[in-house]
Coordinates of C-alpha atoms and ligand atoms in Angstrom, one line a residue:
M207 CA 153.4 87.0 131.0
L208 CA 154.5 85.4 127.8
L209 CA 152.2 83.4 125.7
E210 CA 153.1 81.1 122.6
L211 CA 150.6 80.1 120.1
K212 CA 152.4 77.2 118.2
H213 CA 152.1 76.0 114.6
G214 CA 148.6 77.5 113.7
R215 CA 148.0 78.2 109.8
V216 CA 148.2 81.9 109.8
Y217 CA 146.2 84.1 107.8
D218 CA 147.6 87.7 108.0
P219 CA 146.9 89.5 104.7
T220 CA 148.7 92.9 105.9
H221 CA 151.9 90.7 105.7
G222 CA 151.0 88.5 102.7
I223 CA 150.8 85.4 104.9
D224 CA 148.6 82.9 103.5
G225 CA 147.9 79.9 105.6
E226 CA 151.6 79.3 106.3
P227 CA 152.4 77.6 109.6
R228 CA 153.7 80.1 112.1
T229 CA 154.3 80.5 115.8
L230 CA 153.2 83.5 117.5
H231 CA 154.4 85.2 120.7
V232 CA 152.6 87.6 123.0
R233 CA 153.9 89.7 125.8
N234 CA 152.1 92.2 127.8
G235 CA 148.9 91.8 125.4
R236 CA 150.9 92.7 122.3
L237 CA 152.6 90.4 119.6
C238 CA 156.5 90.2 120.1
A239 CA 159.5 88.8 118.6
P240 CA 160.3 85.0 119.6
P241 CA 161.9 85.3 123.0
R242 CA 165.8 84.3 122.8
T243 CA 165.8 82.7 126.4
A244 CA 162.6 83.3 128.4
R245 CA 160.2 80.2 128.5
P246 CA 156.6 80.9 127.7
D247 CA 154.1 81.0 130.7
Q248 CA 151.4 79.5 128.5
V249 CA 151.6 77.4 125.3
Y250 CA 148.8 76.6 122.9
N251 CA 149.3 74.0 120.3
L252 CA 147.3 75.3 117.2
R253 CA 148.6 72.8 114.6
G254 CA 145.7 72.3 111.9
L255 CA 143.9 75.3 113.2
V256 CA 143.2 78.6 111.2
V257 CA 144.6 81.6 113.0
M258 CA 143.4 85.1 112.0
P259 CA 143.6 88.6 113.8
G260 CA 140.6 89.3 115.6
G261 CA 137.4 90.6 113.5
I262 CA 136.8 94.1 112.9
D263 CA 133.2 95.4 112.3
P264 CA 133.4 98.6 110.8
H265 CA 129.7 99.4 110.8
T266 CA 127.3 98.1 113.3
H267 CA 124.5 99.9 115.0
M268 CA 125.1 98.6 118.4
A269 CA 124.8 101.7 120.7
G270 CA 123.0 105.1 121.3
G271 CA 119.5 106.3 121.1
K272 CA 118.1 104.6 118.2
S273 CA 119.3 101.1 119.5
N274 CA 117.3 101.8 122.5
L275 CA 114.2 103.0 120.5
G276 CA 114.8 99.7 118.6
R277 CA 114.7 97.7 121.8
L278 CA 111.4 99.6 122.8
L279 CA 109.8 99.0 119.5
L280 CA 110.6 95.2 119.0
H281 CA 109.9 94.5 122.6
E282 CA 109.0 90.8 121.7
D283 CA 112.6 90.4 120.7
H284 CA 113.5 90.6 124.3
R285 CA 110.6 88.9 125.8
D286 CA 111.3 86.0 123.3
H287 CA 115.0 85.7 123.5
P288 CA 116.0 85.9 127.1
V289 CA 119.7 84.9 128.1
A290 CA 120.5 83.8 131.5
G291 CA 123.5 85.0 133.2
G292 CA 126.4 82.6 133.8
R293 CA 129.2 82.3 136.2
L294 CA 130.9 85.5 134.5
T295 CA 128.3 86.8 132.2
R296 CA 125.5 89.0 133.2
P297 CA 121.7 88.2 132.0
G298 CA 120.5 89.9 128.8
S299 CA 117.9 89.7 126.0
G300 CA 117.4 90.2 122.5
H301 CA 118.4 88.6 119.2
V302 CA 118.0 91.4 116.6
V303 CA 118.9 94.4 119.0
P304 CA 120.6 92.8 122.1
T305 CA 121.2 94.4 125.3
A306 CA 124.7 96.2 125.5
A307 CA 126.5 93.5 127.5
L308 CA 125.2 90.6 125.2
T309 CA 126.5 92.7 122.2
G310 CA 130.1 92.5 123.6
Y311 CA 129.8 88.7 124.5
R312 CA 128.4 87.7 121.2
Y313 CA 130.9 89.7 119.2
A314 CA 133.8 88.2 121.1
A315 CA 132.3 84.6 120.9
L316 CA 132.3 85.0 117.1
G317 CA 135.9 86.2 117.1
Y318 CA 135.3 89.9 116.6
T319 CA 137.4 92.0 118.9
T320 CA 136.9 95.7 117.7
C321 CA 133.5 97.2 116.5
F322 CA 132.5 100.5 115.2
E323 CA 128.9 102.2 116.0
P324 CA 128.5 104.2 112.7
A325 CA 125.8 106.7 113.3
M326 CA 126.2 108.8 116.5
L327 CA 124.4 112.0 116.7
P328 CA 126.4 114.5 118.7
A329 CA 123.5 115.1 121.0
N330 CA 123.5 111.2 121.8
A331 CA 127.3 110.9 122.3
R332 CA 127.0 110.5 125.9
Q333 CA 124.4 107.7 125.5
V334 CA 126.8 106.1 123.2
H335 CA 129.7 106.1 125.4
L336 CA 127.4 105.0 128.3
E337 CA 126.5 101.9 126.4
F338 CA 130.1 101.4 125.2
G339 CA 131.1 101.1 129.1
D340 CA 128.4 98.5 129.4
M341 CA 129.7 96.3 126.4
P342 CA 132.7 94.0 127.7
I343 CA 135.6 92.6 126.0
I344 CA 135.5 94.4 122.4
D345 CA 137.2 97.7 121.7
K346 CA 134.9 100.2 120.4
G347 CA 134.7 103.5 118.3
C348 CA 132.1 105.7 116.8
Y349 CA 131.5 107.9 113.9
V350 CA 130.0 111.3 114.6
L351 CA 127.0 112.1 112.3
L352 CA 127.3 115.6 110.5
G353 CA 125.6 116.9 107.4
N354 CA 122.2 117.7 108.4
D355 CA 123.0 119.7 111.6
D356 CA 122.1 123.3 111.6
V357 CA 125.5 124.6 112.5
L358 CA 127.2 123.0 109.5
L359 CA 124.4 123.9 106.9
E360 CA 124.3 127.4 108.4
T361 CA 128.0 127.8 108.0
L362 CA 128.0 126.3 104.5
A363 CA 125.0 128.5 103.4
A364 CA 126.7 131.7 104.9
S365 CA 130.0 131.6 103.1
R366 CA 131.5 131.2 99.6
H367 CA 134.7 129.8 101.1
P368 CA 133.7 128.0 104.1
G369 CA 136.6 125.4 104.2
Q370 CA 138.5 126.6 107.3
A371 CA 135.3 127.0 109.3
I372 CA 133.9 123.5 108.2
R373 CA 137.4 122.0 109.0
D374 CA 137.5 123.7 112.5
Y375 CA 133.9 122.6 113.4
V376 CA 134.7 119.0 112.2
A377 CA 137.8 118.6 114.2
W378 CA 136.1 120.3 117.5
M379 CA 132.9 117.6 117.0
V380 CA 135.3 114.7 116.5
A381 CA 137.4 115.5 119.6
A382 CA 134.3 116.6 121.6
T383 CA 132.4 113.4 120.9
R384 CA 135.4 111.4 121.1
A385 CA 134.8 109.9 117.6
Q386 CA 137.0 107.9 115.3
A387 CA 135.6 109.0 112.1
V388 CA 132.7 111.3 110.5
K389 CA 129.4 110.1 108.8
I390 CA 127.0 111.6 106.7
V391 CA 123.6 110.5 106.1
N392 CA 121.3 111.6 103.2
P393 CA 123.2 114.8 103.0
G394 CA 120.8 117.7 103.8
G395 CA 117.9 115.4 103.3
I396 CA 117.1 114.9 106.9
N397 CA 117.1 118.4 107.2
A398 CA 114.9 118.9 104.2
F399 CA 112.3 116.4 105.6
K400 CA 111.5 119.1 108.5
Y401 CA 110.6 121.4 105.5
N402 CA 108.2 118.6 104.1
Q403 CA 110.4 117.5 101.3
R404 CA 109.9 113.8 101.0
S405 CA 112.8 113.2 98.8
L406 CA 116.1 115.0 97.7
D407 CA 118.3 114.0 94.9
L408 CA 121.9 115.0 94.6
D409 CA 121.5 118.1 92.7
E410 CA 118.0 119.1 94.1
R411 CA 118.3 122.0 96.7
N412 CA 117.3 121.6 100.3
R413 CA 114.4 124.0 100.9
G414 CA 115.7 125.0 104.5
Y415 CA 119.2 126.3 103.4
G416 CA 119.0 126.2 99.4
L417 CA 122.1 123.7 99.5
S418 CA 122.4 120.6 97.4
P419 CA 123.5 117.3 98.8
R420 CA 126.3 117.4 96.4
H421 CA 127.4 120.5 97.9
I422 CA 127.3 119.3 101.5
L423 CA 128.8 116.0 100.6
V424 CA 131.9 117.2 98.9
E425 CA 132.6 120.2 101.2
L426 CA 132.5 117.6 104.1
A427 CA 134.5 115.0 102.3
R428 CA 137.2 117.5 101.6
A429 CA 137.3 118.7 105.3
V430 CA 137.7 115.3 106.5
H431 CA 140.5 114.5 104.1
E432 CA 142.2 117.9 104.7
L433 CA 142.0 117.4 108.3
G434 CA 143.8 114.1 107.8
L435 CA 141.4 112.1 109.9
P436 CA 142.3 108.3 109.7
H437 CA 139.0 107.3 108.0
P438 CA 137.7 109.2 105.0
L439 CA 134.2 110.6 105.2
H440 CA 131.8 107.7 105.7
I441 CA 128.9 108.1 103.4
H442 CA 125.2 107.1 103.2
G443 CA 124.2 108.7 100.3
C444 CA 120.8 110.0 98.9
N445 CA 117.9 107.8 97.9
L446 CA 118.3 105.1 100.4
G447 CA 116.3 101.9 99.2
A448 CA 114.7 103.8 96.5
P449 CA 114.3 102.2 92.9
G450 CA 116.7 104.2 90.6
S451 CA 119.2 104.7 93.5
V452 CA 122.0 103.2 91.6
D453 CA 121.9 106.3 89.3
T454 CA 122.2 108.6 92.2
S455 CA 125.0 106.5 93.7
L456 CA 127.0 106.5 90.5
R457 CA 126.6 110.3 90.2
T458 CA 127.8 110.6 93.8
I459 CA 131.0 108.7 93.0
T460 CA 131.6 111.2 90.1
A461 CA 130.9 114.1 92.3
L462 CA 133.7 113.1 94.7
E463 CA 136.3 113.7 92.2
G464 CA 138.8 111.5 93.5
I465 CA 138.5 112.5 97.2
P466 CA 138.7 109.5 99.4
A467 CA 135.4 108.2 100.6
H468 CA 133.8 105.1 102.1
L469 CA 130.4 104.2 100.6
T470 CA 128.6 102.4 103.5
H471 CA 125.9 99.5 103.0
L472 CA 126.1 100.4 99.3
Q473 CA 123.5 97.3 98.7
F474 CA 120.9 99.7 99.8
H475 CA 121.9 102.2 97.2
A476 CA 122.0 99.9 94.3
Y477 CA 118.7 99.5 92.9
G478 CA 117.7 100.4 89.3
N479 CA 114.1 101.0 88.1
A480 CA 114.1 98.8 85.1
G481 CA 111.6 95.8 84.5
K482 CA 107.9 95.4 84.6
R483 CA 108.0 95.8 88.6
G484 CA 110.2 99.0 88.2
F485 CA 112.8 97.3 90.4
S486 CA 116.0 95.8 89.3
P487 CA 119.7 94.9 90.3
G488 CA 122.4 97.5 90.0
G489 CA 125.1 95.7 91.7
H490 CA 127.0 95.3 88.3
Q491 CA 127.0 99.0 87.5
L492 CA 128.1 100.0 91.1
A493 CA 130.9 97.4 91.3
A494 CA 132.3 98.4 88.1
A495 CA 132.3 102.1 89.2
V496 CA 133.9 101.0 92.5
N497 CA 136.4 99.0 90.5
N498 CA 137.1 102.2 88.5
H499 CA 137.6 104.7 91.5
P500 CA 140.5 103.7 93.8
N501 CA 139.7 106.5 96.0
L502 CA 136.5 104.4 97.4
T503 CA 136.2 101.7 99.9
I504 CA 132.7 100.3 100.6
D505 CA 130.9 97.9 102.9
A506 CA 128.0 95.9 101.5
G507 CA 125.3 96.2 104.2
Q508 CA 124.2 92.6 103.0
L509 CA 120.5 91.7 103.5
M510 CA 119.9 88.3 104.9
F511 CA 116.4 86.7 105.4
G512 CA 114.4 86.9 108.6
Q513 CA 113.1 89.3 111.4
T514 CA 115.2 92.1 112.0
L515 CA 114.9 96.0 112.7
T516 CA 116.1 99.1 110.6
A517 CA 117.4 102.0 112.5
S518 CA 118.7 105.1 110.5
G519 CA 119.3 108.8 110.8
D520 CA 117.6 108.9 107.4
T521 CA 114.0 109.9 108.6
M522 CA 113.1 110.8 105.0
H523 CA 113.5 107.3 103.6
Q524 CA 112.4 105.4 106.7
Y525 CA 109.4 107.4 106.6
A526 CA 108.8 106.3 103.0
A527 CA 109.5 102.8 103.9
R528 CA 106.7 102.9 106.6
E529 CA 104.2 100.8 104.8
H530 CA 106.7 98.0 104.5
A531 CA 107.3 97.6 108.2
R532 CA 106.8 94.2 109.9
P533 CA 105.2 94.3 112.6
R534 CA 103.7 97.5 111.4
R535 CA 105.2 99.9 113.8
M536 CA 107.6 103.1 113.3
I537 CA 109.3 105.6 115.3
C538 CA 110.3 108.7 113.3
M539 CA 111.6 111.8 115.1
D540 CA 114.0 114.8 115.0
I541 CA 116.8 115.0 117.5
E542 CA 118.1 118.3 118.7
C543 CA 118.2 120.1 115.1
E544 CA 121.2 117.9 114.6
A545 CA 119.7 115.1 112.4
G546 CA 116.6 112.5 112.8
C547 CA 115.9 108.9 113.5
G548 CA 113.6 106.4 111.9
V549 CA 113.1 103.0 113.3
L550 CA 111.1 100.4 111.7
P551 CA 111.0 96.5 112.2
F552 CA 111.4 94.5 108.9
R553 CA 111.1 90.7 108.2
Y554 CA 112.9 90.0 105.1
R555 CA 111.5 87.1 103.0
E556 CA 112.9 84.9 100.4
A557 CA 109.3 84.8 98.5
S558 CA 109.3 88.7 98.4
F559 CA 110.7 89.8 94.7
V560 CA 112.0 93.1 96.4
N561 CA 113.8 91.4 99.4
A562 CA 115.1 88.5 97.3
L563 CA 116.6 91.1 94.8
Q564 CA 118.1 93.1 97.6
W565 CA 119.9 89.8 99.0
A566 CA 121.2 89.2 95.4
V567 CA 122.4 92.8 95.0
G568 CA 124.6 92.6 98.1
L569 CA 126.1 89.4 96.9
Q570 CA 126.7 90.9 93.5
L571 CA 128.9 93.5 95.1
Y572 CA 131.0 91.1 97.0
L573 CA 131.4 88.9 94.0
L574 CA 131.9 91.7 91.4
I575 CA 134.2 94.1 93.3
D576 CA 137.8 92.9 92.3
D577 CA 139.7 94.1 95.3
P578 CA 138.8 92.6 98.5
W579 CA 140.9 95.6 100.3
R580 CA 138.0 97.8 99.2
I581 CA 134.8 95.9 100.5
F582 CA 134.3 95.2 104.1
M583 CA 131.7 92.6 105.3
T584 CA 128.7 94.1 107.1
T585 CA 125.0 93.6 107.3
D586 CA 124.5 97.1 108.6
H587 CA 123.8 95.3 111.8
P588 CA 120.8 95.3 112.5
N589 CA 119.3 96.8 109.2
G590 CA 120.2 94.0 106.9
G591 CA 120.3 91.3 109.6
P592 CA 121.7 91.0 113.0
F593 CA 125.7 90.4 113.0
T594 CA 125.1 87.1 114.2
V595 CA 124.4 86.0 110.6
Y596 CA 128.0 86.6 109.6
P597 CA 129.2 83.0 109.7
K598 CA 126.3 82.2 107.1
L599 CA 127.4 85.2 105.0
I600 CA 131.0 83.9 104.9
R601 CA 129.6 80.5 103.8
L602 CA 127.6 82.4 101.0
L603 CA 130.8 83.9 99.8
M604 CA 133.2 80.8 100.1
D605 CA 130.9 78.1 98.9
R606 CA 129.2 78.4 95.3
S607 CA 127.2 75.4 95.6
F608 CA 125.7 76.8 98.9
R609 CA 125.0 80.2 97.2
E610 CA 123.2 78.3 94.3
Q611 CA 121.0 76.2 96.7
Q612 CA 120.2 79.5 98.5
L613 CA 119.4 81.1 95.0
A614 CA 117.1 78.1 94.1
E615 CA 114.8 79.2 97.2
I616 CA 114.5 82.8 96.6
H617 CA 111.8 84.6 94.2
P618 CA 112.5 83.2 90.9
E619 CA 112.3 86.4 88.9
A620 CA 114.7 88.0 91.4
A621 CA 117.0 85.1 91.0
A622 CA 117.0 85.4 87.1
M623 CA 117.5 89.1 87.1
S624 CA 120.4 89.1 89.4
E625 CA 122.6 86.9 87.1
L626 CA 124.1 85.6 90.3
R627 CA 124.1 81.8 88.8
G628 CA 126.6 83.0 86.5
L629 CA 129.1 84.2 89.0
Q630 CA 131.6 81.7 89.8
R631 CA 133.8 83.4 92.4
E632 CA 134.6 82.0 95.8
Y633 CA 136.2 83.7 98.5
S634 CA 139.4 82.1 100.1
L635 CA 140.1 82.3 103.6
Y636 CA 142.8 84.9 102.8
E637 CA 140.2 87.1 101.2
I638 CA 137.7 86.5 104.1
A639 CA 140.7 87.7 106.5
I640 CA 140.8 90.7 104.3
I641 CA 137.4 91.8 104.3
T642 CA 136.6 90.9 107.9
R643 CA 139.8 92.4 109.5
A644 CA 143.0 93.5 107.5
G645 CA 140.8 95.8 105.2
P646 CA 138.7 97.6 107.8
A647 CA 141.8 98.2 109.8
R648 CA 143.6 99.9 107.1
S649 CA 140.7 101.8 106.2
L650 CA 140.1 103.1 109.7
G651 CA 143.9 104.0 110.1
L652 CA 144.2 101.2 112.8
Q653 CA 147.8 100.5 112.6
D654 CA 147.9 98.1 115.7
R655 CA 145.3 95.7 114.6
G656 CA 143.9 93.9 111.8
H657 CA 147.3 92.0 111.5
L658 CA 149.5 89.9 113.4
G659 CA 152.8 91.6 113.0
R660 CA 155.1 92.5 116.0
G661 CA 153.6 95.3 118.2
A662 CA 150.0 94.6 117.2
V663 CA 147.3 94.3 119.7
A664 CA 147.2 90.3 120.5
D665 CA 143.5 90.1 119.1
I666 CA 143.6 86.8 117.7
A667 CA 140.7 84.2 116.6
V668 CA 141.5 80.7 116.1
Y669 CA 139.2 78.4 114.1
R670 CA 139.0 74.7 113.4
P671 CA 138.6 74.1 109.4
Q672 CA 135.5 72.7 108.5
R673 CA 134.0 72.0 104.9
D674 CA 130.9 74.1 106.2
A675 CA 132.3 77.7 106.6
E676 CA 129.2 78.8 108.5
R677 CA 129.9 76.1 111.4
M678 CA 133.6 76.9 111.1
F679 CA 133.1 80.7 112.0
S680 CA 130.2 80.2 114.3
A681 CA 132.2 79.1 117.2
P682 CA 136.1 79.8 117.2
E683 CA 138.1 77.4 119.2
Y684 CA 139.9 80.1 120.9
V685 CA 139.4 83.9 121.0
F686 CA 142.3 86.0 122.5
K687 CA 141.7 89.8 123.3
N688 CA 144.9 91.4 124.3
G689 CA 146.7 88.2 124.6
Q690 CA 143.9 87.0 127.1
L691 CA 141.8 83.9 126.2
V692 CA 138.3 85.5 126.5
A693 CA 136.1 82.9 124.5
R694 CA 136.3 79.0 124.0
R695 CA 134.2 77.3 121.3
G696 CA 131.6 80.1 121.6
R697 CA 131.4 80.4 125.3
I698 CA 132.9 83.4 127.3
V699 CA 135.6 82.2 129.8
A700 CA 137.1 85.7 130.8
L701 CA 136.0 89.3 130.7
R702 CA 137.7 92.3 130.4
D703 CA 137.0 96.1 129.6
G704 CA 137.5 97.3 126.1
Q705 CA 139.3 100.2 125.0
L706 CA 137.9 103.3 123.3
L707 CA 139.3 104.1 120.0
E708 CA 139.2 107.8 118.8
A709 CA 140.8 109.9 116.1
L710 CA 141.9 112.8 118.0
P711 CA 142.7 111.8 121.7
D712 CA 145.2 114.7 122.5
G713 CA 143.3 117.6 123.5
M714 CA 140.3 119.8 122.4
P715 CA 140.5 122.2 119.4
K716 CA 139.0 125.6 120.1
L717 CA 135.8 126.5 118.4
S718 CA 136.0 130.0 117.0
R719 CA 133.4 132.7 118.3
P720 CA 131.2 132.6 115.2
L721 CA 131.0 128.8 115.4
E722 CA 130.3 128.9 119.0
R723 CA 127.6 131.5 118.7
R724 CA 125.8 129.4 116.0
Y725 CA 126.1 126.3 118.0
N726 CA 124.6 127.9 121.1
D727 CA 121.7 129.4 118.9
S728 CA 120.6 126.1 117.9
H729 CA 121.1 123.6 120.7
A730 CA 119.4 123.4 124.0
G731 CA 123.1 123.1 125.7
A732 CA 125.9 125.4 125.3
A733 CA 129.0 124.5 123.5
H734 CA 131.4 124.9 126.3
N735 CA 129.5 122.1 128.3
F736 CA 129.3 119.7 125.5
P737 CA 132.7 118.0 125.0
I738 CA 133.0 114.7 126.9
S739 CA 136.0 114.8 129.2
N740 CA 138.6 112.0 130.0
D741 CA 137.2 112.0 133.7
E742 CA 133.7 111.6 132.4
L743 CA 134.6 108.6 130.3
A744 CA 136.6 106.9 133.1
E745 CA 133.7 107.6 135.5
I746 CA 131.3 105.9 133.0
N747 CA 133.6 102.7 132.5
S748 CA 134.3 102.4 136.4
Q749 CA 130.6 102.7 137.3
A750 CA 129.5 100.2 134.6
G751 CA 131.6 97.6 136.8
I752 CA 131.6 95.1 134.0
C753 CA 134.8 93.3 135.3
Ligands
LIG997 ZN1 124.2 102.0 109.0

């Protein structure tokens, strides 16, 4: 099957192509060289249309235990947003935390073709893969959450030179849970919460193990780097959402001493404590620090106004935020001595000083970090807002007058403090293609996507240019997944199974006897039963029967 996509305005930053007319060819699901003689089986004339690689979301809480708790907690989100099935699609529900199948449809309809669940507790790995099996069209991967689990903390506490043991354990965990990367959340803090510590700064000691977040963070970041995993340690640092968190974030950056790292949803860690309300924007300082540290990439975790739900492994800070939950509900729990989970609904309001400032801080990061290859577009779905707000976020970045209109509607003190009005920058389509596709692909070590070069997976989104970027990005003209047309003007027109992306697909590293003993001592199940096999994954996907 040979497909020809003619004369589109191609945005492929990996190859420096900035809106030039190109014709693309696809054979067997991958981009290929123009054929010498063969005639294409299908031709699309894309003259005047914008062509980009399929979108890549590097951080979206779309599967696993906390997503299901979120669906339970915000049940009206499902009652009020039912979606009927179609000729091809299954029924579902939910705007903020949609059901698994709807998540796949909506991402594909937006032009996204690869997404990563960023906070998979090892104990929840099977649930995550089960939901992945139920999520059609898009390719998926996950990050395994370490850094509050008893095995890692005991190993760190027991040895002055734990490097090899940590590397062995990390490799085993990544392979066993079929993960693409490793994430850490509030290093040691979730564990400390179980010992009644209600905050833990970078150099305070965790009461259970006597370890500081700095120590845990640096050891884990080094282990991930030395193992050569494709994505550096994905860091949700200390003091999430707290006034003064910008200072902790700056010290965290220094603590890494140049080790490659990704700082996630940095907006939630970028608040000062100045001013009469004790809450001030820290985006300027953090953007400057990121600009000065080429070892770092970040995603913003932009907050957008409206009802949403926050779901995080950071039990400590979710518990601290309980008074602000709207509606007033919370689930807060420990999970298998590995981490925790805090789920709270939030309704972000323009009229709230704090929410308005959070919104402005996210935009500061986008507008002040110089290199678009080092900042990726996220809302930390659904924590800052559901991923369906991405087209509006793109408009905020591309259209300064729209941004200023929005700025006029938020709390005036927050608007004034943010100094956003003075920021002239407008993203180009080329830069949007970097922060939504090419950059995440590079950071995640995905060589076969995020670009439109020969050999790449033919994941392609085609948009009709419009002055209103929100409209333009809301419903792509065409979305191709592996060369197959799957969505047309926001409607799903074909289904297919997505692929699992994982860092160590070739065999299971062995766990040393001391680590195995440690694992067996702190878990309900034995280590030898834990790894997820190929057969198990195949069974999940075949039983899901999504196509
Ligand atoms: Zn997150």
